[in-house]
Coordinates of C-alpha atoms in Angstrom, one line a residue:
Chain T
X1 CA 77.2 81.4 90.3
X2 CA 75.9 83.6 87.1
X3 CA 75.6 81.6 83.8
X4 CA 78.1 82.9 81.3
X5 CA 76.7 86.0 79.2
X6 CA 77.5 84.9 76.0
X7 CA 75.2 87.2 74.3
X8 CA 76.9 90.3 76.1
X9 CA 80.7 88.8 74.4
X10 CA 79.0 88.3 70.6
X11 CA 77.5 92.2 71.4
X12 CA 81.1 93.3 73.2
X13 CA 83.8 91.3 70.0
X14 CA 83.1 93.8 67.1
X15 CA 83.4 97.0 69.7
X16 CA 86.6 95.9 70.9
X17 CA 88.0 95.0 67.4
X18 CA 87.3 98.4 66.4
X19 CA 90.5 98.7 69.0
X20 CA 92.7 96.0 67.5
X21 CA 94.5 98.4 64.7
X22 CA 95.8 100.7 67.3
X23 CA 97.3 97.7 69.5
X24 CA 99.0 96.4 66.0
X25 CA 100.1 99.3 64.5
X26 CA 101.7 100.6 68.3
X27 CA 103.4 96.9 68.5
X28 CA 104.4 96.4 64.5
X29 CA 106.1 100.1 64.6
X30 CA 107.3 99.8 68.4
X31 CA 109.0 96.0 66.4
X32 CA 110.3 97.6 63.3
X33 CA 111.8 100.8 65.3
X34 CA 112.7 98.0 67.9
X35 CA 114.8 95.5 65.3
X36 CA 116.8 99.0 63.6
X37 CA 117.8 100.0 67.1
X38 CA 118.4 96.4 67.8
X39 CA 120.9 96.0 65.3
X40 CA 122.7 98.8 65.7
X41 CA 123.1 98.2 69.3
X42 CA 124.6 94.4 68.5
X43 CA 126.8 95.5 65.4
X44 CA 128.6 98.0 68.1
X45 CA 128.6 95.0 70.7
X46 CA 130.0 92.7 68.5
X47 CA 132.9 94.4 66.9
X48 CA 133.6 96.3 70.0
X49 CA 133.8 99.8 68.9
X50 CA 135.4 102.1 71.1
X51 CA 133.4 104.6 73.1
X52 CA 130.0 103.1 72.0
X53 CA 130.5 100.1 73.2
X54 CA 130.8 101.2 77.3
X55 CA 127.7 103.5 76.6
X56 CA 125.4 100.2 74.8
X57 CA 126.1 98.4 77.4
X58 CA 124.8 101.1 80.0
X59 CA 121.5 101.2 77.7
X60 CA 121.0 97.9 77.7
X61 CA 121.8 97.5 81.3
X62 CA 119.0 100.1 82.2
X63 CA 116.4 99.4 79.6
X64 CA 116.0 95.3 80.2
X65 CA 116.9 96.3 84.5
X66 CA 114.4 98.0 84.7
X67 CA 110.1 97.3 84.3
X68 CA 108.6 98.7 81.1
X69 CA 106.0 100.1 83.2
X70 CA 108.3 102.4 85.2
X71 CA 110.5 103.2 82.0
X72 CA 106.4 104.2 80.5
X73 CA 105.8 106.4 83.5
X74 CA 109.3 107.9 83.5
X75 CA 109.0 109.3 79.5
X76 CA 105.1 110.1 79.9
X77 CA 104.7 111.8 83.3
X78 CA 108.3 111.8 84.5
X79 CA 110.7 113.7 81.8
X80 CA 107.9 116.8 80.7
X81 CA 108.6 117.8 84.7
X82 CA 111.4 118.6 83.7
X83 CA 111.8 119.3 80.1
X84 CA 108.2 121.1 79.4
X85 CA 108.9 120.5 75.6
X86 CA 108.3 116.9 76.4
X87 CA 104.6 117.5 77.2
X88 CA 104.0 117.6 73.2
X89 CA 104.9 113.8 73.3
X90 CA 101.3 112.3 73.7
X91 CA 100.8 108.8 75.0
X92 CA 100.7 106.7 71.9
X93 CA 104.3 108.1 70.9
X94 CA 105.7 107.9 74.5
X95 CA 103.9 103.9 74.4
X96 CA 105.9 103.3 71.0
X97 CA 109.3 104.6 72.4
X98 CA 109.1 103.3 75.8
X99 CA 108.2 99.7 73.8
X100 CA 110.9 100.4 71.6
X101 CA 113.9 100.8 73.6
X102 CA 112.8 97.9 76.2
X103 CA 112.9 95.8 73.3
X104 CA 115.7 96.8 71.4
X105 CA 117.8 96.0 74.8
X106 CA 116.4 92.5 74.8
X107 CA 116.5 91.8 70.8
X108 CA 120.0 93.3 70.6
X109 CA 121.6 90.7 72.8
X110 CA 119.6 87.8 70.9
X111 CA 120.9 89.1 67.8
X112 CA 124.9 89.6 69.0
X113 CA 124.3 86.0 70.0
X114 CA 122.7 84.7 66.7
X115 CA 126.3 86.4 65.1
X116 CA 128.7 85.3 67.4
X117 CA 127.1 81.9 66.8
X118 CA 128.4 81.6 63.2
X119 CA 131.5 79.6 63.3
X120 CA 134.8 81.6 63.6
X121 CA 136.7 79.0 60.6
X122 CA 133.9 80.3 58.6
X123 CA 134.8 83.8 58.8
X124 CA 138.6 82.5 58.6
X125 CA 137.8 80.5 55.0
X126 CA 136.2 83.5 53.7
X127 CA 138.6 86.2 54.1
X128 CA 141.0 83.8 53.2
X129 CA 139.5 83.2 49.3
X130 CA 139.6 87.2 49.0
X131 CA 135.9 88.3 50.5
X132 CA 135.8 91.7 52.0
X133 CA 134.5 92.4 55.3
X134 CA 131.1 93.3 54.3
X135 CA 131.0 90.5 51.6
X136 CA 131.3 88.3 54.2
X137 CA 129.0 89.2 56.5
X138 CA 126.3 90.1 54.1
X139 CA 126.5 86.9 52.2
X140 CA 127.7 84.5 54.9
X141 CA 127.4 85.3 58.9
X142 CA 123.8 87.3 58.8
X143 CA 121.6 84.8 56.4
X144 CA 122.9 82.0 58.8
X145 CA 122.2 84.3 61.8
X146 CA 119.2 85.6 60.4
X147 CA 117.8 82.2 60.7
X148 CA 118.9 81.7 64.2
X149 CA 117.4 85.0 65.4
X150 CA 114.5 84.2 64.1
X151 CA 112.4 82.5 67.0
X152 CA 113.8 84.8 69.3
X153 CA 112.5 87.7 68.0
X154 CA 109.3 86.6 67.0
X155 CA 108.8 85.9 70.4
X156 CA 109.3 89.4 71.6
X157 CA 107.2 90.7 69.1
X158 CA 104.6 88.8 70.6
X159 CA 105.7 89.9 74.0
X160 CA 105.5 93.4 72.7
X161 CA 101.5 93.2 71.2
X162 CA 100.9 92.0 74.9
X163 CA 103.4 94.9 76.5
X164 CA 100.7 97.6 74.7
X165 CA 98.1 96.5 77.0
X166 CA 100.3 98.8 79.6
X167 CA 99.4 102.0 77.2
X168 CA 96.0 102.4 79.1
X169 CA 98.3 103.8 81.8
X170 CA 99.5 106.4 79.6
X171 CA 95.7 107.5 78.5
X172 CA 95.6 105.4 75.2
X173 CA 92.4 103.8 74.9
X174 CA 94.0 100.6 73.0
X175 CA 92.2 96.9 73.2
X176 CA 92.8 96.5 77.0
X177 CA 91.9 100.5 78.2
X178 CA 88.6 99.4 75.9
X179 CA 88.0 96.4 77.5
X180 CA 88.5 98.0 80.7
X181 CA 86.0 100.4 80.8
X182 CA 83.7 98.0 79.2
X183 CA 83.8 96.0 82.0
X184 CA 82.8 98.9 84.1
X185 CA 79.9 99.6 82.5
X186 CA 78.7 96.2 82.1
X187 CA 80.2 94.5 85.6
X188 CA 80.8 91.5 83.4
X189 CA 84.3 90.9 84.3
X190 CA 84.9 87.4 83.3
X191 CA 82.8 87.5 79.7
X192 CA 84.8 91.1 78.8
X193 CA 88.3 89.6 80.2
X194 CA 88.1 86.3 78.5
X195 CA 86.7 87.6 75.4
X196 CA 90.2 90.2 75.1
X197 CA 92.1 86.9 76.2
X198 CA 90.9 85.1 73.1
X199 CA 91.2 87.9 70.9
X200 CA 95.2 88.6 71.9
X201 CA 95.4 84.5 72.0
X202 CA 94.0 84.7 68.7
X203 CA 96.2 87.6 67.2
X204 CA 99.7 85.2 68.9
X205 CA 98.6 82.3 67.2
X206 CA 97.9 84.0 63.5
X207 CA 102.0 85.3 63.9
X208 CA 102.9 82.3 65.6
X209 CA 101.6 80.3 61.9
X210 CA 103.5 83.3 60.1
X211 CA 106.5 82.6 62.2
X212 CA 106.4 78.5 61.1
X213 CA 106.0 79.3 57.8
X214 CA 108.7 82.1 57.5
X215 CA 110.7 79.4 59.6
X216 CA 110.5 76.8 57.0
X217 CA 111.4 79.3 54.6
X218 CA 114.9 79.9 55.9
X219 CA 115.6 76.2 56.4
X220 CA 114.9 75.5 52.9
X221 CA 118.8 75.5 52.2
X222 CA 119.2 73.1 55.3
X223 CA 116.7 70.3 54.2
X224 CA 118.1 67.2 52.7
Chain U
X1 CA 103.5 89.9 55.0
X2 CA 106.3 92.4 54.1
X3 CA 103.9 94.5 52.3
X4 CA 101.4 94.3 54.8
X5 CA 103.8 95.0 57.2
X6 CA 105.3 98.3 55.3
X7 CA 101.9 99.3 55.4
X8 CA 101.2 98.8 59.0
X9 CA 104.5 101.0 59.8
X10 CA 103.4 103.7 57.5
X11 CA 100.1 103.9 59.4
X12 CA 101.8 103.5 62.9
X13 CA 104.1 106.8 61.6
X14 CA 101.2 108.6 60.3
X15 CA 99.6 108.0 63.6
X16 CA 102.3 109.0 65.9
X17 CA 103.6 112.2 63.7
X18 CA 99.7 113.0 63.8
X19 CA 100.1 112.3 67.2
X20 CA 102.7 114.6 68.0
X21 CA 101.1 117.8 66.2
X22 CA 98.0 117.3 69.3
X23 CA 96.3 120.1 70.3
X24 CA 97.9 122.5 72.6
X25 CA 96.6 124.4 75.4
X26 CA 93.5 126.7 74.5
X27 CA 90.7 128.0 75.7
X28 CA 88.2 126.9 73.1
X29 CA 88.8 122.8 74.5
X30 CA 88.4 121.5 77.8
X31 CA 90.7 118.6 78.1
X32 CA 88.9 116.2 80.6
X33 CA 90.8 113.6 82.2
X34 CA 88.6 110.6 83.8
X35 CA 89.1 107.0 84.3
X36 CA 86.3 105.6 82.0
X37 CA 85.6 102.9 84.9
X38 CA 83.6 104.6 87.4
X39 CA 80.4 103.7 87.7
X40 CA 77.8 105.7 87.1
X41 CA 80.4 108.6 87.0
X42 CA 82.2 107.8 84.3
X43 CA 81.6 104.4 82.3
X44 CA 81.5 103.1 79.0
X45 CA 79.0 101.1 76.9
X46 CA 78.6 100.0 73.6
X47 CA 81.9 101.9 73.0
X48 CA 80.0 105.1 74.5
X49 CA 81.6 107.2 77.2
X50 CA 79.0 108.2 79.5
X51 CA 78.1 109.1 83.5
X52 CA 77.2 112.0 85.8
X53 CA 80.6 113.2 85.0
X54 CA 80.3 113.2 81.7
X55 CA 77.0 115.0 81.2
X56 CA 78.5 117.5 83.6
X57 CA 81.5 118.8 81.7
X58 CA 79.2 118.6 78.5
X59 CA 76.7 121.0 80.4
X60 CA 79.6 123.1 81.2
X61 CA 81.3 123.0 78.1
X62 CA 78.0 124.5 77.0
X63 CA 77.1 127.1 79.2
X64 CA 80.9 128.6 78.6
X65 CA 81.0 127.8 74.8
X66 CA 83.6 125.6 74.2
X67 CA 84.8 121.8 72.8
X68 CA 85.1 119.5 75.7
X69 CA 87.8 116.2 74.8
X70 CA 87.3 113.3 76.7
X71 CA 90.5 111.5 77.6
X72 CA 89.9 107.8 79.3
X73 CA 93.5 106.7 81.4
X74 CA 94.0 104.7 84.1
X75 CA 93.3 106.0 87.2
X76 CA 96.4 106.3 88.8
X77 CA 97.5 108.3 85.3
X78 CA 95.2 110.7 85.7
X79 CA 97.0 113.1 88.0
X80 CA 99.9 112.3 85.8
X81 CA 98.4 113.8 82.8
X82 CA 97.2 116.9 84.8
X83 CA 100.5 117.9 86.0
X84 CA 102.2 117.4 82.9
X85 CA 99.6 119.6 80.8
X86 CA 98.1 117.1 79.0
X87 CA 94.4 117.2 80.4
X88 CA 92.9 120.9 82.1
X89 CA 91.1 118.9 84.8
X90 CA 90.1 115.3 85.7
X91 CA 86.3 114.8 86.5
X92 CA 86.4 111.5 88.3
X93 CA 84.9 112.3 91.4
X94 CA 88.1 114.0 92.8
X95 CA 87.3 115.1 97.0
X96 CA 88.9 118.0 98.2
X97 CA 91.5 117.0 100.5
X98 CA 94.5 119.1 102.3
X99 CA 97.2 117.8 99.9
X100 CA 95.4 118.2 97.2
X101 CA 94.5 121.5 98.0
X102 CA 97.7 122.5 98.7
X103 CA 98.7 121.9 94.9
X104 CA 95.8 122.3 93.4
X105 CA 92.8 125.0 92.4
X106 CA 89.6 123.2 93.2
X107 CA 86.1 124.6 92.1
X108 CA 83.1 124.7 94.5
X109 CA 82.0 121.7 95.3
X110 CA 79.4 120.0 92.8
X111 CA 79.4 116.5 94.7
X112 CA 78.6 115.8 98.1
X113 CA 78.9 112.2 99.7
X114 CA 80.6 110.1 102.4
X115 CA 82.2 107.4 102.7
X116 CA 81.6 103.8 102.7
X117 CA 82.4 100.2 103.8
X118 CA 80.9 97.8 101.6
X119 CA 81.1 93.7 102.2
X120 CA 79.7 90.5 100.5
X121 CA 76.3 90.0 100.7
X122 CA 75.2 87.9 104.3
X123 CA 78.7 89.2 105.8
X124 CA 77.0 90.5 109.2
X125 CA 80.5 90.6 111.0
X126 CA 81.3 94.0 109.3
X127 CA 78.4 96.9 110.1
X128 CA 80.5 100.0 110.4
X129 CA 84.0 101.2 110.0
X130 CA 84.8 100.4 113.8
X131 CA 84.5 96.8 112.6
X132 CA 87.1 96.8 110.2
X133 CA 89.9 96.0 112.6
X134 CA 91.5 92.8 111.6
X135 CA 89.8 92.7 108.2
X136 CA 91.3 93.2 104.6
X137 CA 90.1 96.5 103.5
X138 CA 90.5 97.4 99.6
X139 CA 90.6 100.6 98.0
X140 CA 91.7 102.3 94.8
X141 CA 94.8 103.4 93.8
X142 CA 95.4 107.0 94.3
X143 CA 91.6 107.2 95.6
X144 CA 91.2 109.3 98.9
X145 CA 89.8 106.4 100.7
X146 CA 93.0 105.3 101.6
X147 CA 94.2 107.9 103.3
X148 CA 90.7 107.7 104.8
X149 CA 91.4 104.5 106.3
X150 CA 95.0 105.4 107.0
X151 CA 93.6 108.8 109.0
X152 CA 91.3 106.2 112.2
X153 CA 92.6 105.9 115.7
X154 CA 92.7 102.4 114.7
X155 CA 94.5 102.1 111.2
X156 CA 97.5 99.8 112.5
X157 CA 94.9 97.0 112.8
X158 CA 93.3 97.6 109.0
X159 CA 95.0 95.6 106.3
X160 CA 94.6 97.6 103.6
X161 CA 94.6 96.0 100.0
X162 CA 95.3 98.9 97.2
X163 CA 94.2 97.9 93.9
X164 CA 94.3 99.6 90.1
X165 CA 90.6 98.4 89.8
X166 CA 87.9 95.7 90.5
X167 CA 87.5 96.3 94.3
X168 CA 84.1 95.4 94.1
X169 CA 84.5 92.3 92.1
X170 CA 87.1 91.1 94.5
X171 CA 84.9 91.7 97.7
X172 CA 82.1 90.1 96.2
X173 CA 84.6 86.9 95.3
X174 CA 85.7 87.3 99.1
X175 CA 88.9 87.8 98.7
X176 CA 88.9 91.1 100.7
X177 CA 86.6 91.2 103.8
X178 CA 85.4 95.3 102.8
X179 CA 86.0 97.7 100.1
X180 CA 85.5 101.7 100.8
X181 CA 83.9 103.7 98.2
X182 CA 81.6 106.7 97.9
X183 CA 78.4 105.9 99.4
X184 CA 76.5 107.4 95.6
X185 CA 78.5 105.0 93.7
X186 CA 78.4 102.0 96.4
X187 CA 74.6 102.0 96.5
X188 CA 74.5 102.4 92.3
X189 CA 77.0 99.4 92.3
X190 CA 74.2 96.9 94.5
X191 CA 71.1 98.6 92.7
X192 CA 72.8 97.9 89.2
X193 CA 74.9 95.0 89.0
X194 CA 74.6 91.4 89.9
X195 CA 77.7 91.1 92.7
X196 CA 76.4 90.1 95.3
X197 CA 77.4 93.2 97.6
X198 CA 75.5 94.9 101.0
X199 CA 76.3 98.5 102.4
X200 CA 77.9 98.1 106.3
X201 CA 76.4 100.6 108.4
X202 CA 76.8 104.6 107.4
X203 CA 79.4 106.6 105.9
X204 CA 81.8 107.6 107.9
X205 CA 83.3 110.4 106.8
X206 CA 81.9 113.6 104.8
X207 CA 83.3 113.8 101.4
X208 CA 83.4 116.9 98.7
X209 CA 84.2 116.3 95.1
X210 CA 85.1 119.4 92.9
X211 CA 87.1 119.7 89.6
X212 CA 90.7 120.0 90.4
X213 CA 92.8 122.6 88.0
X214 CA 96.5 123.1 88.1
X215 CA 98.3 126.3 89.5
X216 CA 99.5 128.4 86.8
X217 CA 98.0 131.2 84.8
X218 CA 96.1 128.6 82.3
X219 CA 94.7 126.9 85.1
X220 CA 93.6 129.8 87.3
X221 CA 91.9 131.3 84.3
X222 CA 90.0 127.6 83.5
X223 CA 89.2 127.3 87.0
X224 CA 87.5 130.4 87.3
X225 CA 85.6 130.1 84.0
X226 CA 84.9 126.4 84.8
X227 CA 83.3 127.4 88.6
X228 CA 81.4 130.6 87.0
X229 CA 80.1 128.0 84.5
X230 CA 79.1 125.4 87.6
X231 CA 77.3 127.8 89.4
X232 CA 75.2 129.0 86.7
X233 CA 74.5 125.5 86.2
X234 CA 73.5 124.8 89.8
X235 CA 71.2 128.1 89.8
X236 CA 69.1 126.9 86.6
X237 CA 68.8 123.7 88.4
X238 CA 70.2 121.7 85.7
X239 CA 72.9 120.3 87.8
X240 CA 70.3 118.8 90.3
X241 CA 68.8 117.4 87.3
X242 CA 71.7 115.6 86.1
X243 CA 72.2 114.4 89.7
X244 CA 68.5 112.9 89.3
X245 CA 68.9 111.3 86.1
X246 CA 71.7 109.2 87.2
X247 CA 71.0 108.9 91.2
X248 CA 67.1 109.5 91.4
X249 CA 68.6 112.2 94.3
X250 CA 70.2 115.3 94.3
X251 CA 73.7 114.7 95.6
X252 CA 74.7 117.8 94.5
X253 CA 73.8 119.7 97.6
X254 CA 75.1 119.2 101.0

């Protein structure tokens, strides 16, 4: 059994960070396009409107039905078959889109559930002291439903900096594709695996201390 | 952390509108598809993409006057990108086969090689392809090799094992009795890197690699600019050079 190249994993970290900005800025843009869609998607679901309602429910049947890697393929290679237009889309906007729908499907049922979850009589006593509809749900149902939703979809942001490791796939040289061919030219598998394991561990843990603190923050009101 | 985040959305936006305004066809770049993870082929170190392949389409490039973009993906994306425009060729050690053919517009040949069966070091129960019945054979995605294997009298009695990469990581570990590969890149594979890996017998089969170029009026008029460029290349003998520098043999000749 070979000793451990640590000297090859000190020489490999700064190359591979030079990768990191990609990964984040694919996953924080693939979150914030994510969370708008997401929103949208639950606001139909929960007040039921008419004719969107049948077609959300189709979306988010076929985006969380079906694995992100397929749904990548489909927009990268699939759709430009037929629409040639599409072959302008390159990889790192197909990576965003495809991570951006799969997760708005997931997020959008965590967040219907986070308002549903705010007491009915609450609603009731508000519009019965005179608060219109939007009163009410801007300054009762979503800052208790923000706070629910919360650690739901901080976790799949983190499952979405992980999800851009698929982008390789799609010809976008992000922290995995680099790692990757890395390991190829090296034939150190485990020292260039392990060392992109600790660096995404790394990157989940930093959000995972944001999340805490941005935790506490929205249970300030519910501290005694 | 909302400021930072602003910031990272603006630079995600910038990045995929910049993204989206990518270059075009044209004959002034040669978009290259590869894998990136093909030793000595097509590798990377130190955050440089380099190989046989590489130093190929840069010779090329030269000869006909023109940029040459690299694009790294996946293997089994490569084809992908071809057929939907977004690369002119792949150079990743592509053989000629009927299928391909039939889709494709290949160059002349400017690799030739066989195929080979590869085991763990002090595995004498494997010394040829006949020897494979029974055993767990990998191979790569979307390689040739497969259909190789599929092809023998005896391929009912193979268990082949496709994988997206590290064949030759897993055979070394012993999880896979063989792997088939080129027989170039096999014996670069025991000469460079620690795996503990032997060659089993000889190739078995003859293989061609040429530059494969899709079947419209773009690609005809790359492919025959691209082979012109290849054979000028082979006459002043800088192809076999390249084959020397990174084989120590010319394996660009039958």
């Amino acid at each position: 059994m070979a000793i451990l190249d640590v000297g090859y994993m000190v020489e490999l970290l700064p190359i591979l960070l030079r990768y990191l900005p990609l990964t984040l800025q694919m996953a924080a843009l693939g979150m914030v396009l994510a969370l708008a869609l997401a929103c949208a998607l639950a606001v139909v679901r929960v007040l039921r409107i008419p004719g969107l309602n049948g077609a959300t429910l189709l979306f988010i049947s076929f985006f969380r039905g079906t694995p992100l890697l397929v749904q990548l393929f489909l927009f990268y290679y699939g759709l430009p078959q037929i629409f040639s237009a599409l072959t302008q889309i390159n990889g790192i906007t197909a990576a965003i889109m495809g991570l951006t729908l799969h997760f708005a499907a997931y997020m959008a049922e965590s967040i219907r559930a986070a308002i549903v979850g705010v007491d009915r009589s609450q609603t009731e006593a508000a519009l019965a002291i005179g608060m219109t509809r939007g009163q009410l749900m801007r300054r009762i149902v979503l800052p208790q439903a923000t706070r629910v939703a919360v650690p739901t979809l901080m976790n799949y942001f983190i499952d979405m900096i992980k999800a851009t490791s698929l982008a390789f796939t799609l010809g976008v040289t992000e922290l995995m594709g680099a790692t990757q061919k890395e390991a190829a030219g090296s034939f150190l598998y485990f020292e260039a695996f392990i060392t992109v394991a600790l660096l995404y561990w790394g990157i989940v843990e930093l959000l995972a201390w944001l999340q805490r603190r941005l935790e506490a923050r929205l249970n300030e009101a519910y501290q005694r | 952390m909302l400021r930072s985040l602003t910031l990272a959305t603006l630079l995600g936006a910038g990045l995929a509108v910049g993204g989206l305004a990518q270059a075009q066809d044209s004959a002034d770049e040669l978009r290259v598809g590869m894998s990136g993870g093909y030793f000595p082929f097509t590798f990377v170190r130190q955050d440089v993409l380099q190989g046989f392949e590489v130093d190929v389409m840069e010779a090329v490039a030269e000869v006909l006057d023109v940029e040459v973009n690299f694009v790294t993906a996946n293997f089994s994306g490569l084809f992908g990108m071809l057929e939907s425009g977004r690369i002119d060729t792949i150079a990743n050690q592509i053989t000629i086969t009927e299928e391909r053919e039939a889709k494709y517009l290949f160059t002349a040949p400017y690799v030739y090689d066989g195929a080979q069966v590869v085991t763990r070091r002090g595995n004498d129960e494997v010394s040829g392809v006949e020897d494979l019945r029974g055993k767990q054979v990998a191979v790569n995605l979307g390689s040739n090799y497969e259909q190789l294997l599929r092809e023998l009298p005896f391929a009912d009695e193979i268990d082949i094992r496709t994988y997206e990469s590290n064949i030759e990581q897993d055979t070394a570990l012993g999880r896979v009795d063989a792997f088939v590969m080129d027989r170039v890149s096999a014996s670069q594979v025991i000469q460079e890197t620690p795996l503990p890996l032997q060659l089993a017998g000889q190739p078995f089969s003859e293989i061609r690699n040429a530059l494969p170029f899709r079947d419209d009026e773009a690609g005809r008029e790359w492919r025959e600019r691209v082979d012109a460029a290849l054979a000028t290349l082979r006459e002043q003998g800088r192809l076999a050079e390249i084959s020397e520098r990174w084989f120590g043999t010319d394996i660009t000749r039958p």
